[in-house]
């Protein structure tokens, strides 16, 4: 069994999925989490590749965000789609990053991801509030590479 599969228990994964569902009650934006051991690419490029392979561009407002985590590399990337980048400043994700970083430094990866997901939802809410006709456009399940 690879480290990625050991990284989070089934229960912890479910907690993260619940956090995604909770975050998406705030915003029309879609949040996904991808976890893998490591990558040879730059983490930004790999996040972009995962974003595309998960077809996360398939949202009406181009407002999906991927939280990409490379466990053994101790790196993560928050990768938002064009619709988000068009309306926010370059440091938009800094608060979310800082919250995640703090928990990761303590070694609490699950909590870092959960807090990151919830914070991303709050940040997205400002520009992309939840609407009554909202659809769950992208799966809330964790993707593992
Ligand atoms: Ca939605
Ligand atoms: Ca979703």
mmCIF file of N, CA and C and ligand atoms in Angstrom:
data_model
loop_
_atom_site.group_PDB
_atom_site.id
_atom_site.type_symbol
_atom_site.label_atom_id
_atom_site.label_comp_id
_atom_site.label_asym_id
_atom_site.label_seq_id
_atom_site.Cartn_x
_atom_site.Cartn_y
_atom_site.Cartn_z
ATOM 1 N N UNK A 1 0.841 -1.201 0.000
ATOM 2 C CA UNK A 1 0.000 0.000 0.000
ATOM 3 C C UNK A 1 0.878 1.253 0.000
ATOM 4 N N UNK A 2 0.620 2.136 -0.907
ATOM 5 C CA UNK A 2 1.443 3.350 -0.986
ATOM 6 C C UNK A 2 1.097 4.304 0.142
ATOM 7 N N UNK A 3 1.965 5.230 0.311
ATOM 8 C CA UNK A 3 1.790 6.172 1.405
ATOM 9 C C UNK A 3 0.532 7.030 1.239
ATOM 10 N N UNK A 4 0.193 7.295 -0.018
ATOM 11 C CA UNK A 4 -0.987 8.133 -0.246
ATOM 12 C C UNK A 4 -2.234 7.473 0.331
ATOM 13 N N UNK A 5 -2.315 6.151 0.141
ATOM 14 C CA UNK A 5 -3.491 5.455 0.657
ATOM 15 C C UNK A 5 -3.509 5.408 2.187
ATOM 16 N N UNK A 6 -2.316 5.449 2.780
ATOM 17 C CA UNK A 6 -2.237 5.459 4.246
ATOM 18 C C UNK A 6 -2.378 6.850 4.839
ATOM 19 N N UNK A 7 -2.304 7.795 3.974
ATOM 20 C CA UNK A 7 -2.179 9.181 4.390
ATOM 21 C C UNK A 7 -3.393 9.651 5.179
ATOM 22 N N UNK A 8 -4.566 9.276 4.711
ATOM 23 C CA UNK A 8 -5.807 9.627 5.407
ATOM 24 C C UNK A 8 -6.642 8.366 5.586
ATOM 25 N N UNK A 9 -7.247 8.226 6.737
ATOM 26 C CA UNK A 9 -8.154 7.098 6.938
ATOM 27 C C UNK A 9 -9.453 7.370 6.170
ATOM 28 N N UNK A 10 -10.249 6.324 6.012
ATOM 29 C CA UNK A 10 -11.536 6.473 5.335
ATOM 30 C C UNK A 10 -12.381 7.533 6.039
ATOM 31 N N UNK A 11 -12.321 7.502 7.375
ATOM 32 C CA UNK A 11 -13.101 8.472 8.167
ATOM 33 C C UNK A 11 -12.604 9.898 7.906
ATOM 34 N N UNK A 12 -11.296 10.053 7.854
ATOM 35 C CA UNK A 12 -10.733 11.385 7.610
ATOM 36 C C UNK A 12 -11.101 11.888 6.221
ATOM 37 N N UNK A 13 -11.074 10.970 5.261
ATOM 38 C CA UNK A 13 -11.474 11.358 3.904
ATOM 39 C C UNK A 13 -12.922 11.833 3.902
ATOM 40 N N UNK A 14 -13.765 11.118 4.634
ATOM 41 C CA UNK A 14 -15.174 11.506 4.676
ATOM 42 C C UNK A 14 -15.357 12.876 5.332
ATOM 43 N N UNK A 15 -14.522 13.167 6.330
ATOM 44 C CA UNK A 15 -14.581 14.491 6.961
ATOM 45 C C UNK A 15 -14.254 15.587 5.952
ATOM 46 N N UNK A 16 -13.288 15.298 5.093
ATOM 47 C CA UNK A 16 -12.906 16.281 4.074
ATOM 48 C C UNK A 16 -14.028 16.455 3.053
ATOM 49 N N UNK A 17 -14.636 15.341 2.656
ATOM 50 C CA UNK A 17 -15.750 15.423 1.712
ATOM 51 C C UNK A 17 -16.895 16.252 2.310
ATOM 52 N N UNK A 18 -17.147 16.045 3.594
ATOM 53 C CA UNK A 18 -18.188 16.834 4.274
ATOM 54 C C UNK A 18 -17.838 18.309 4.284
ATOM 55 N N UNK A 19 -16.549 18.600 4.483
ATOM 56 C CA UNK A 19 -16.104 19.999 4.479
ATOM 57 C C UNK A 19 -16.324 20.619 3.102
ATOM 58 N N UNK A 20 -16.073 19.844 2.068
ATOM 59 C CA UNK A 20 -16.291 20.357 0.703
ATOM 60 C C UNK A 20 -17.776 20.664 0.500
ATOM 61 N N UNK A 21 -18.616 19.728 0.934
ATOM 62 C CA UNK A 21 -20.065 19.958 0.780
ATOM 63 C C UNK A 21 -20.504 21.190 1.558
ATOM 64 N N UNK A 22 -19.949 21.326 2.749
ATOM 65 C CA UNK A 22 -20.278 22.488 3.599
ATOM 66 C C UNK A 22 -19.800 23.786 2.944
ATOM 67 N N UNK A 23 -18.573 23.758 2.424
ATOM 68 C CA UNK A 23 -18.017 24.952 1.780
ATOM 69 C C UNK A 23 -18.848 25.342 0.562
ATOM 70 N N UNK A 24 -19.334 24.352 -0.151
ATOM 71 C CA UNK A 24 -20.094 24.633 -1.375
ATOM 72 C C UNK A 24 -21.520 25.099 -1.083
ATOM 73 N N UNK A 25 -21.903 25.103 0.182
ATOM 74 C CA UNK A 25 -23.186 25.715 0.551
ATOM 75 C C UNK A 25 -23.061 27.231 0.612
ATOM 76 N N UNK A 26 -21.817 27.719 0.636
ATOM 77 C CA UNK A 26 -21.555 29.160 0.670
ATOM 78 C C UNK A 26 -21.425 29.767 -0.714
ATOM 79 N N UNK A 27 -21.030 28.952 -1.656
ATOM 80 C CA UNK A 27 -20.587 29.509 -2.940
ATOM 81 C C UNK A 27 -21.026 28.649 -4.120
ATOM 82 N N UNK A 28 -21.176 29.289 -5.256
ATOM 83 C CA UNK A 28 -21.425 28.530 -6.485
ATOM 84 C C UNK A 28 -20.136 27.899 -6.998
ATOM 85 N N UNK A 29 -19.009 28.343 -6.460
ATOM 86 C CA UNK A 29 -17.721 27.764 -6.857
ATOM 87 C C UNK A 29 -17.637 26.298 -6.461
ATOM 88 N N UNK A 30 -16.815 25.566 -7.188
ATOM 89 C CA UNK A 30 -16.641 24.132 -6.920
ATOM 90 C C UNK A 30 -15.239 23.886 -6.394
ATOM 91 N N UNK A 31 -15.149 23.094 -5.334
ATOM 92 C CA UNK A 31 -13.860 22.828 -4.703
ATOM 93 C C UNK A 31 -13.557 21.330 -4.813
ATOM 94 N N UNK A 32 -12.331 21.013 -5.230
ATOM 95 C CA UNK A 32 -11.900 19.609 -5.218
ATOM 96 C C UNK A 32 -10.536 19.508 -4.549
ATOM 97 N N UNK A 33 -10.264 18.322 -4.019
ATOM 98 C CA UNK A 33 -8.988 18.054 -3.354
ATOM 99 C C UNK A 33 -8.310 16.890 -4.075
ATOM 100 N N UNK A 34 -7.046 17.064 -4.414
ATOM 101 C CA UNK A 34 -6.250 15.970 -4.992
ATOM 102 C C UNK A 34 -5.020 15.749 -4.130
ATOM 103 N N UNK A 35 -4.769 14.473 -3.780
ATOM 104 C CA UNK A 35 -3.631 14.138 -2.929
ATOM 105 C C UNK A 35 -2.772 13.093 -3.643
ATOM 106 N N UNK A 36 -1.472 13.326 -3.674
ATOM 107 C CA UNK A 36 -0.556 12.317 -4.199
ATOM 108 C C UNK A 36 0.765 12.395 -3.454
ATOM 109 N N UNK A 37 1.640 11.397 -3.698
ATOM 110 C CA UNK A 37 2.908 11.342 -2.973
ATOM 111 C C UNK A 37 3.834 12.481 -3.366
ATOM 112 N N UNK A 38 4.165 12.517 -4.658
ATOM 113 C CA UNK A 38 5.109 13.529 -5.129
ATOM 114 C C UNK A 38 4.987 13.656 -6.634
ATOM 115 N N UNK A 39 5.667 14.625 -7.187
ATOM 116 C CA UNK A 39 5.662 14.818 -8.628
ATOM 117 C C UNK A 39 7.032 15.299 -9.079
ATOM 118 N N UNK A 40 7.369 14.990 -10.334
ATOM 119 C CA UNK A 40 8.633 15.487 -10.895
ATOM 120 C C UNK A 40 8.436 16.845 -11.552
ATOM 121 N N UNK A 41 7.183 17.185 -11.804
ATOM 122 C CA UNK A 41 6.883 18.486 -12.403
ATOM 123 C C UNK A 41 6.944 19.573 -11.334
ATOM 124 N N UNK A 42 6.900 20.823 -11.763
ATOM 125 C CA UNK A 42 6.717 21.879 -10.768
ATOM 126 C C UNK A 42 5.319 21.678 -10.185
ATOM 127 N N UNK A 43 5.159 22.023 -8.922
ATOM 128 C CA UNK A 43 3.876 21.733 -8.278
ATOM 129 C C UNK A 43 2.739 22.517 -8.907
ATOM 130 N N UNK A 44 3.041 23.707 -9.380
ATOM 131 C CA UNK A 44 2.012 24.500 -10.056
ATOM 132 C C UNK A 44 1.579 23.805 -11.357
ATOM 133 N N UNK A 45 2.579 23.382 -12.137
ATOM 134 C CA UNK A 45 2.259 22.721 -13.410
ATOM 135 C C UNK A 45 1.501 21.418 -13.189
ATOM 136 N N UNK A 46 1.904 20.692 -12.165
ATOM 137 C CA UNK A 46 1.212 19.436 -11.862
ATOM 138 C C UNK A 46 -0.231 19.717 -11.422
ATOM 139 N N UNK A 47 -0.430 20.744 -10.614
ATOM 140 C CA UNK A 47 -1.782 21.108 -10.186
ATOM 141 C C UNK A 47 -2.647 21.443 -11.403
ATOM 142 N N UNK A 48 -2.048 22.167 -12.332
ATOM 143 C CA UNK A 48 -2.763 22.532 -13.557
ATOM 144 C C UNK A 48 -3.131 21.278 -14.364
ATOM 145 N N UNK A 49 -2.187 20.342 -14.433
ATOM 146 C CA UNK A 49 -2.415 19.090 -15.155
ATOM 147 C C UNK A 49 -3.554 18.289 -14.508
ATOM 148 N N UNK A 50 -3.538 18.220 -13.176
ATOM 149 C CA UNK A 50 -4.602 17.497 -12.460
ATOM 150 C C UNK A 50 -5.941 18.198 -12.669
ATOM 151 N N UNK A 51 -5.923 19.506 -12.576
ATOM 152 C CA UNK A 51 -7.140 20.302 -12.795
ATOM 153 C C UNK A 51 -7.766 19.927 -14.141
ATOM 154 N N UNK A 52 -6.908 19.880 -15.159
ATOM 155 C CA UNK A 52 -7.399 19.561 -16.510
ATOM 156 C C UNK A 52 -7.846 18.110 -16.621
ATOM 157 N N UNK A 53 -7.090 17.195 -16.009
ATOM 158 C CA UNK A 53 -7.457 15.780 -16.140
ATOM 159 C C UNK A 53 -8.757 15.478 -15.393
ATOM 160 N N UNK A 54 -9.057 16.258 -14.364
ATOM 161 C CA UNK A 54 -10.332 16.100 -13.654
ATOM 162 C C UNK A 54 -11.457 16.887 -14.337
ATOM 163 N N UNK A 55 -11.107 17.497 -15.466
ATOM 164 C CA UNK A 55 -12.072 18.306 -16.238
ATOM 165 C C UNK A 55 -12.745 19.367 -15.366
ATOM 166 N N UNK A 56 -11.929 19.981 -14.531
ATOM 167 C CA UNK A 56 -12.488 20.965 -13.602
ATOM 168 C C UNK A 56 -12.848 22.282 -14.287
ATOM 169 N N UNK A 57 -12.494 22.379 -15.575
ATOM 170 C CA UNK A 57 -12.900 23.556 -16.357
ATOM 171 C C UNK A 57 -14.382 23.484 -16.714
ATOM 172 N N UNK A 58 -15.014 22.345 -16.434
ATOM 173 C CA UNK A 58 -16.428 22.159 -16.767
ATOM 174 C C UNK A 58 -17.367 22.760 -15.728
ATOM 175 N N UNK A 59 -17.235 24.045 -15.484
ATOM 176 C CA UNK A 59 -18.220 24.741 -14.656
ATOM 177 C C UNK A 59 -18.698 25.954 -15.440
ATOM 178 N N UNK A 60 -19.931 26.336 -15.205
ATOM 179 C CA UNK A 60 -20.532 27.411 -15.981
ATOM 180 C C UNK A 60 -19.780 28.732 -15.818
ATOM 181 N N UNK A 61 -19.374 29.028 -14.592
ATOM 182 C CA UNK A 61 -18.726 30.311 -14.320
ATOM 183 C C UNK A 61 -17.196 30.195 -14.269
ATOM 184 N N UNK A 62 -16.662 29.059 -14.682
ATOM 185 C CA UNK A 62 -15.208 28.813 -14.605
ATOM 186 C C UNK A 62 -14.687 29.191 -13.216
ATOM 187 N N UNK A 63 -15.386 28.677 -12.203
ATOM 188 C CA UNK A 63 -15.041 29.066 -10.829
ATOM 189 C C UNK A 63 -14.739 27.867 -9.928
ATOM 190 N N UNK A 64 -14.076 26.885 -10.510
ATOM 191 C CA UNK A 64 -13.642 25.735 -9.704
ATOM 192 C C UNK A 64 -12.254 26.007 -9.146
ATOM 193 N N UNK A 65 -11.988 25.408 -7.989
ATOM 194 C CA UNK A 65 -10.650 25.529 -7.408
ATOM 195 C C UNK A 65 -10.174 24.157 -6.936
ATOM 196 N N UNK A 66 -8.922 23.868 -7.283
ATOM 197 C CA UNK A 66 -8.319 22.598 -6.896
ATOM 198 C C UNK A 66 -7.313 22.844 -5.774
ATOM 199 N N UNK A 67 -7.471 22.090 -4.692
ATOM 200 C CA UNK A 67 -6.451 22.080 -3.642
ATOM 201 C C UNK A 67 -5.605 20.842 -3.884
ATOM 202 N N UNK A 68 -4.403 21.066 -4.384
ATOM 203 C CA UNK A 68 -3.493 19.982 -4.760
ATOM 204 C C UNK A 68 -2.443 19.801 -3.655
ATOM 205 N N UNK A 69 -2.279 18.576 -3.175
ATOM 206 C CA UNK A 69 -1.303 18.313 -2.116
ATOM 207 C C UNK A 69 -0.357 17.190 -2.539
ATOM 208 N N UNK A 70 0.953 17.467 -2.521
ATOM 209 C CA UNK A 70 1.977 16.439 -2.758
ATOM 210 C C UNK A 70 2.609 16.123 -1.402
ATOM 211 N N UNK A 71 2.177 15.012 -0.825
ATOM 212 C CA UNK A 71 2.473 14.708 0.578
ATOM 213 C C UNK A 71 3.976 14.643 0.875
ATOM 214 N N UNK A 72 4.693 13.820 0.116
ATOM 215 C CA UNK A 72 6.117 13.627 0.429
ATOM 216 C C UNK A 72 6.961 14.837 0.065
ATOM 217 N N UNK A 73 6.457 15.637 -0.853
ATOM 218 C CA UNK A 73 7.182 16.862 -1.230
ATOM 219 C C UNK A 73 6.919 18.002 -0.234
ATOM 220 N N UNK A 74 5.951 17.787 0.655
ATOM 221 C CA UNK A 74 5.530 18.839 1.584
ATOM 222 C C UNK A 74 5.138 20.118 0.838
ATOM 223 N N UNK A 75 4.390 19.926 -0.259
ATOM 224 C CA UNK A 75 3.974 21.076 -1.067
ATOM 225 C C UNK A 75 2.485 21.004 -1.336
ATOM 226 N N UNK A 76 1.882 22.169 -1.466
ATOM 227 C CA UNK A 76 0.505 22.205 -1.930
ATOM 228 C C UNK A 76 0.300 23.445 -2.796
ATOM 229 N N UNK A 77 -0.716 23.354 -3.652
ATOM 230 C CA UNK A 77 -1.030 24.456 -4.568
ATOM 231 C C UNK A 77 -2.539 24.649 -4.547
ATOM 232 N N UNK A 78 -2.953 25.897 -4.527
ATOM 233 C CA UNK A 78 -4.373 26.198 -4.690
ATOM 234 C C UNK A 78 -4.536 26.753 -6.097
ATOM 235 N N UNK A 79 -5.211 25.980 -6.937
ATOM 236 C CA UNK A 79 -5.291 26.311 -8.357
ATOM 237 C C UNK A 79 -6.731 26.649 -8.744
ATOM 238 N N UNK A 80 -6.971 27.929 -8.982
ATOM 239 C CA UNK A 80 -8.318 28.380 -9.332
ATOM 240 C C UNK A 80 -8.470 28.574 -10.831
ATOM 241 N N UNK A 81 -9.690 28.422 -11.316
ATOM 242 C CA UNK A 81 -9.968 28.568 -12.747
ATOM 243 C C UNK A 81 -10.024 30.042 -13.145
ATOM 244 N N UNK A 82 -10.122 30.248 -14.435
ATOM 245 C CA UNK A 82 -10.064 31.571 -15.056
ATOM 246 C C UNK A 82 -11.116 32.542 -14.497
ATOM 247 N N UNK A 83 -12.327 32.020 -14.296
ATOM 248 C CA UNK A 83 -13.411 32.884 -13.819
ATOM 249 C C UNK A 83 -13.083 33.504 -12.471
ATOM 250 N N UNK A 84 -12.303 32.797 -11.672
ATOM 251 C CA UNK A 84 -11.878 33.326 -10.372
ATOM 252 C C UNK A 84 -10.742 34.337 -10.586
ATOM 253 N N UNK A 85 -9.742 33.906 -11.330
ATOM 254 C CA UNK A 85 -8.562 34.763 -11.533
ATOM 255 C C UNK A 85 -8.908 36.094 -12.189
ATOM 256 N N UNK A 86 -9.966 36.097 -13.000
ATOM 257 C CA UNK A 86 -10.380 37.332 -13.677
ATOM 258 C C UNK A 86 -10.902 38.387 -12.708
ATOM 259 N N UNK A 87 -11.380 37.967 -11.539
ATOM 260 C CA UNK A 87 -12.043 38.933 -10.652
ATOM 261 C C UNK A 87 -11.350 39.125 -9.300
ATOM 262 N N UNK A 88 -10.266 38.405 -9.055
ATOM 263 C CA UNK A 88 -9.608 38.539 -7.746
ATOM 264 C C UNK A 88 -8.182 39.054 -7.921
ATOM 265 N N UNK A 89 -7.596 39.515 -6.820
ATOM 266 C CA UNK A 89 -6.210 39.965 -6.855
ATOM 267 C C UNK A 89 -5.273 38.768 -6.748
ATOM 268 N N UNK A 90 -4.014 39.005 -7.055
ATOM 269 C CA UNK A 90 -3.027 37.924 -7.121
ATOM 270 C C UNK A 90 -2.841 37.232 -5.766
ATOM 271 N N UNK A 91 -3.084 37.966 -4.685
ATOM 272 C CA UNK A 91 -2.877 37.379 -3.351
ATOM 273 C C UNK A 91 -4.164 36.802 -2.750
ATOM 274 N N UNK A 92 -5.158 36.598 -3.619
ATOM 275 C CA UNK A 92 -6.482 36.158 -3.167
ATOM 276 C C UNK A 92 -6.433 34.918 -2.271
ATOM 277 N N UNK A 93 -5.561 33.960 -2.601
ATOM 278 C CA UNK A 93 -5.550 32.687 -1.869
ATOM 279 C C UNK A 93 -4.614 32.699 -0.663
ATOM 280 N N UNK A 94 -3.978 33.825 -0.404
ATOM 281 C CA UNK A 94 -2.971 33.853 0.673
ATOM 282 C C UNK A 94 -3.535 33.449 2.038
ATOM 283 N N UNK A 95 -4.725 33.943 2.367
ATOM 284 C CA UNK A 95 -5.291 33.610 3.684
ATOM 285 C C UNK A 95 -5.543 32.104 3.787
ATOM 286 N N UNK A 96 -6.047 31.523 2.699
ATOM 287 C CA UNK A 96 -6.297 30.082 2.681
ATOM 288 C C UNK A 96 -4.981 29.315 2.798
ATOM 289 N N UNK A 97 -3.986 29.763 2.045
ATOM 290 C CA UNK A 97 -2.662 29.117 2.088
ATOM 291 C C UNK A 97 -2.082 29.155 3.495
ATOM 292 N N UNK A 98 -2.183 30.316 4.131
ATOM 293 C CA UNK A 98 -1.599 30.475 5.464
ATOM 294 C C UNK A 98 -2.250 29.536 6.475
ATOM 295 N N UNK A 99 -3.555 29.434 6.401
ATOM 296 C CA UNK A 99 -4.289 28.542 7.308
ATOM 297 C C UNK A 99 -3.839 27.095 7.121
ATOM 298 N N UNK A 100 -3.690 26.700 5.863
ATOM 299 C CA UNK A 100 -3.268 25.318 5.572
ATOM 300 C C UNK A 100 -1.839 25.077 6.044
ATOM 301 N N UNK A 101 -0.980 26.038 5.735
ATOM 302 C CA UNK A 101 0.433 25.938 6.094
ATOM 303 C C UNK A 101 0.606 25.721 7.595
ATOM 304 N N UNK A 102 -0.176 26.469 8.355
ATOM 305 C CA UNK A 102 -0.082 26.405 9.814
ATOM 306 C C UNK A 102 -0.378 24.990 10.322
ATOM 307 N N UNK A 103 -1.440 24.396 9.812
ATOM 308 C CA UNK A 103 -1.798 23.037 10.234
ATOM 309 C C UNK A 103 -0.792 22.012 9.706
ATOM 310 N N UNK A 104 -0.321 22.208 8.488
ATOM 311 C CA UNK A 104 0.641 21.262 7.901
ATOM 312 C C UNK A 104 1.935 21.254 8.719
ATOM 313 N N UNK A 105 2.347 22.438 9.166
ATOM 314 C CA UNK A 105 3.573 22.531 9.972
ATOM 315 C C UNK A 105 3.434 21.740 11.261
ATOM 316 N N UNK A 106 2.232 21.705 11.780
ATOM 317 C CA UNK A 106 1.967 20.915 12.991
ATOM 318 C C UNK A 106 1.827 19.436 12.674
ATOM 319 N N UNK A 107 1.833 19.113 11.387
ATOM 320 C CA UNK A 107 1.695 17.718 10.981
ATOM 321 C C UNK A 107 0.254 17.256 10.892
ATOM 322 N N UNK A 108 -0.672 18.206 10.997
ATOM 323 C CA UNK A 108 -2.084 17.828 10.926
ATOM 324 C C UNK A 108 -2.618 18.094 9.515
ATOM 325 N N UNK A 109 -2.377 17.117 8.636
ATOM 326 C CA UNK A 109 -2.741 17.303 7.232
ATOM 327 C C UNK A 109 -4.244 17.341 7.030
ATOM 328 N N UNK A 110 -4.939 16.451 7.715
ATOM 329 C CA UNK A 110 -6.391 16.430 7.549
ATOM 330 C C UNK A 110 -7.002 17.776 7.927
ATOM 331 N N UNK A 111 -6.590 18.288 9.091
ATOM 332 C CA UNK A 111 -7.130 19.558 9.561
ATOM 333 C C UNK A 111 -6.743 20.700 8.613
ATOM 334 N N UNK A 112 -5.522 20.642 8.094
ATOM 335 C CA UNK A 112 -5.067 21.660 7.144
ATOM 336 C C UNK A 112 -5.931 21.681 5.903
ATOM 337 N N UNK A 113 -6.236 20.489 5.385
ATOM 338 C CA UNK A 113 -7.059 20.421 4.173
ATOM 339 C C UNK A 113 -8.481 20.889 4.481
ATOM 340 N N UNK A 114 -9.027 20.446 5.604
ATOM 341 C CA UNK A 114 -10.391 20.843 5.966
ATOM 342 C C UNK A 114 -10.495 22.358 6.126
ATOM 343 N N UNK A 115 -9.559 22.930 6.862
ATOM 344 C CA UNK A 115 -9.614 24.385 7.072
ATOM 345 C C UNK A 115 -9.387 25.133 5.765
ATOM 346 N N UNK A 116 -8.530 24.584 4.916
ATOM 347 C CA UNK A 116 -8.293 25.191 3.601
ATOM 348 C C UNK A 116 -9.554 25.166 2.749
ATOM 349 N N UNK A 117 -10.241 24.039 2.748
ATOM 350 C CA UNK A 117 -11.477 23.896 1.975
ATOM 351 C C UNK A 117 -12.525 24.899 2.464
ATOM 352 N N UNK A 118 -12.689 24.972 3.781
ATOM 353 C CA UNK A 118 -13.719 25.862 4.346
ATOM 354 C C UNK A 118 -13.381 27.323 4.076
ATOM 355 N N UNK A 119 -12.097 27.660 4.225
ATOM 356 C CA UNK A 119 -11.669 29.040 3.978
ATOM 357 C C UNK A 119 -11.840 29.391 2.502
ATOM 358 N N UNK A 120 -11.493 28.465 1.618
ATOM 359 C CA UNK A 120 -11.656 28.706 0.177
ATOM 360 C C UNK A 120 -13.129 28.991 -0.131
ATOM 361 N N UNK A 121 -14.023 28.257 0.519
ATOM 362 C CA UNK A 121 -15.456 28.481 0.331
ATOM 363 C C UNK A 121 -15.872 29.872 0.765
ATOM 364 N N UNK A 122 -15.331 30.306 1.902
ATOM 365 C CA UNK A 122 -15.658 31.651 2.399
ATOM 366 C C UNK A 122 -15.129 32.730 1.463
ATOM 367 N N UNK A 123 -13.920 32.533 0.976
ATOM 368 C CA UNK A 123 -13.321 33.514 0.075
ATOM 369 C C UNK A 123 -14.096 33.583 -1.245
ATOM 370 N N UNK A 124 -14.476 32.413 -1.741
ATOM 371 C CA UNK A 124 -15.206 32.369 -3.014
ATOM 372 C C UNK A 124 -16.589 33.007 -2.897
ATOM 373 N N UNK A 125 -17.164 32.882 -1.706
ATOM 374 C CA UNK A 125 -18.510 33.413 -1.455
ATOM 375 C C UNK A 125 -18.621 34.903 -1.805
ATOM 376 N N UNK A 126 -17.538 35.629 -1.561
ATOM 377 C CA UNK A 126 -17.529 37.078 -1.809
ATOM 378 C C UNK A 126 -17.823 37.375 -3.279
ATOM 379 N N UNK A 127 -17.222 36.595 -4.144
ATOM 380 C CA UNK A 127 -17.357 36.843 -5.581
ATOM 381 C C UNK A 127 -18.383 35.927 -6.243
ATOM 382 N N UNK A 128 -18.572 34.766 -5.668
ATOM 383 C CA UNK A 128 -19.465 33.757 -6.261
ATOM 384 C C UNK A 128 -20.394 33.199 -5.190
ATOM 385 N N UNK A 129 -21.357 34.013 -4.739
ATOM 386 C CA UNK A 129 -22.259 33.524 -3.686
ATOM 387 C C UNK A 129 -23.110 32.351 -4.171
ATOM 388 N N UNK A 130 -23.504 31.529 -3.213
ATOM 389 C CA UNK A 130 -24.399 30.418 -3.517
ATOM 390 C C UNK A 130 -25.724 30.950 -4.019
ATOM 391 N N UNK A 131 -26.315 30.289 -4.984
ATOM 392 C CA UNK A 131 -27.632 30.692 -5.488
ATOM 393 C C UNK A 131 -28.593 29.521 -5.393
ATOM 394 N N UNK A 132 -29.869 29.884 -5.363
ATOM 395 C CA UNK A 132 -30.917 28.881 -5.144
ATOM 396 C C UNK A 132 -30.890 27.786 -6.213
ATOM 397 N N UNK A 133 -30.476 28.148 -7.415
ATOM 398 C CA UNK A 133 -30.460 27.152 -8.492
ATOM 399 C C UNK A 133 -29.080 26.477 -8.634
ATOM 400 N N UNK A 134 -28.292 26.567 -7.568
ATOM 401 C CA UNK A 134 -26.941 25.996 -7.633
ATOM 402 C C UNK A 134 -26.961 24.496 -7.929
ATOM 403 N N UNK A 135 -26.008 24.095 -8.740
ATOM 404 C CA UNK A 135 -25.830 22.668 -9.000
ATOM 405 C C UNK A 135 -24.470 22.240 -8.485
ATOM 406 N N UNK A 136 -24.392 20.998 -8.028
ATOM 407 C CA UNK A 136 -23.096 20.441 -7.649
ATOM 408 C C UNK A 136 -22.430 19.979 -8.945
ATOM 409 N N UNK A 137 -21.649 20.879 -9.525
ATOM 410 C CA UNK A 137 -21.148 20.633 -10.883
ATOM 411 C C UNK A 137 -19.976 19.643 -10.929
ATOM 412 N N UNK A 138 -19.219 19.579 -9.837
ATOM 413 C CA UNK A 138 -18.067 18.669 -9.810
ATOM 414 C C UNK A 138 -18.119 17.803 -8.560
ATOM 415 N N UNK A 139 -17.667 16.574 -8.702
ATOM 416 C CA UNK A 139 -17.669 15.618 -7.592
ATOM 417 C C UNK A 139 -16.971 16.177 -6.349
ATOM 418 N N UNK A 140 -17.472 15.802 -5.198
ATOM 419 C CA UNK A 140 -16.850 16.243 -3.943
ATOM 420 C C UNK A 140 -15.865 15.215 -3.410
ATOM 421 N N UNK A 141 -15.739 14.093 -4.091
ATOM 422 C CA UNK A 141 -14.824 13.038 -3.648
ATOM 423 C C UNK A 141 -13.363 13.491 -3.808
ATOM 424 N N UNK A 142 -12.511 12.967 -2.948
ATOM 425 C CA UNK A 142 -11.083 13.266 -3.039
ATOM 426 C C UNK A 142 -10.492 12.486 -4.217
ATOM 427 N N UNK A 143 -9.649 13.163 -4.969
ATOM 428 C CA UNK A 143 -8.941 12.512 -6.071
ATOM 429 C C UNK A 143 -7.550 12.123 -5.571
ATOM 430 N N UNK A 144 -7.109 10.907 -5.930
ATOM 431 C CA UNK A 144 -5.780 10.469 -5.480
ATOM 432 C C UNK A 144 -4.929 10.042 -6.661
ATOM 433 N N UNK A 145 -3.686 10.497 -6.666
ATOM 434 C CA UNK A 145 -2.853 10.222 -7.835
ATOM 435 C C UNK A 145 -1.734 9.255 -7.545
HETATM 436 CA CA1 LIG B 1 -22.013 24.370 -7.122
HETATM 437 CA CA1 LIG B 2 -18.871 19.902 -5.773
#
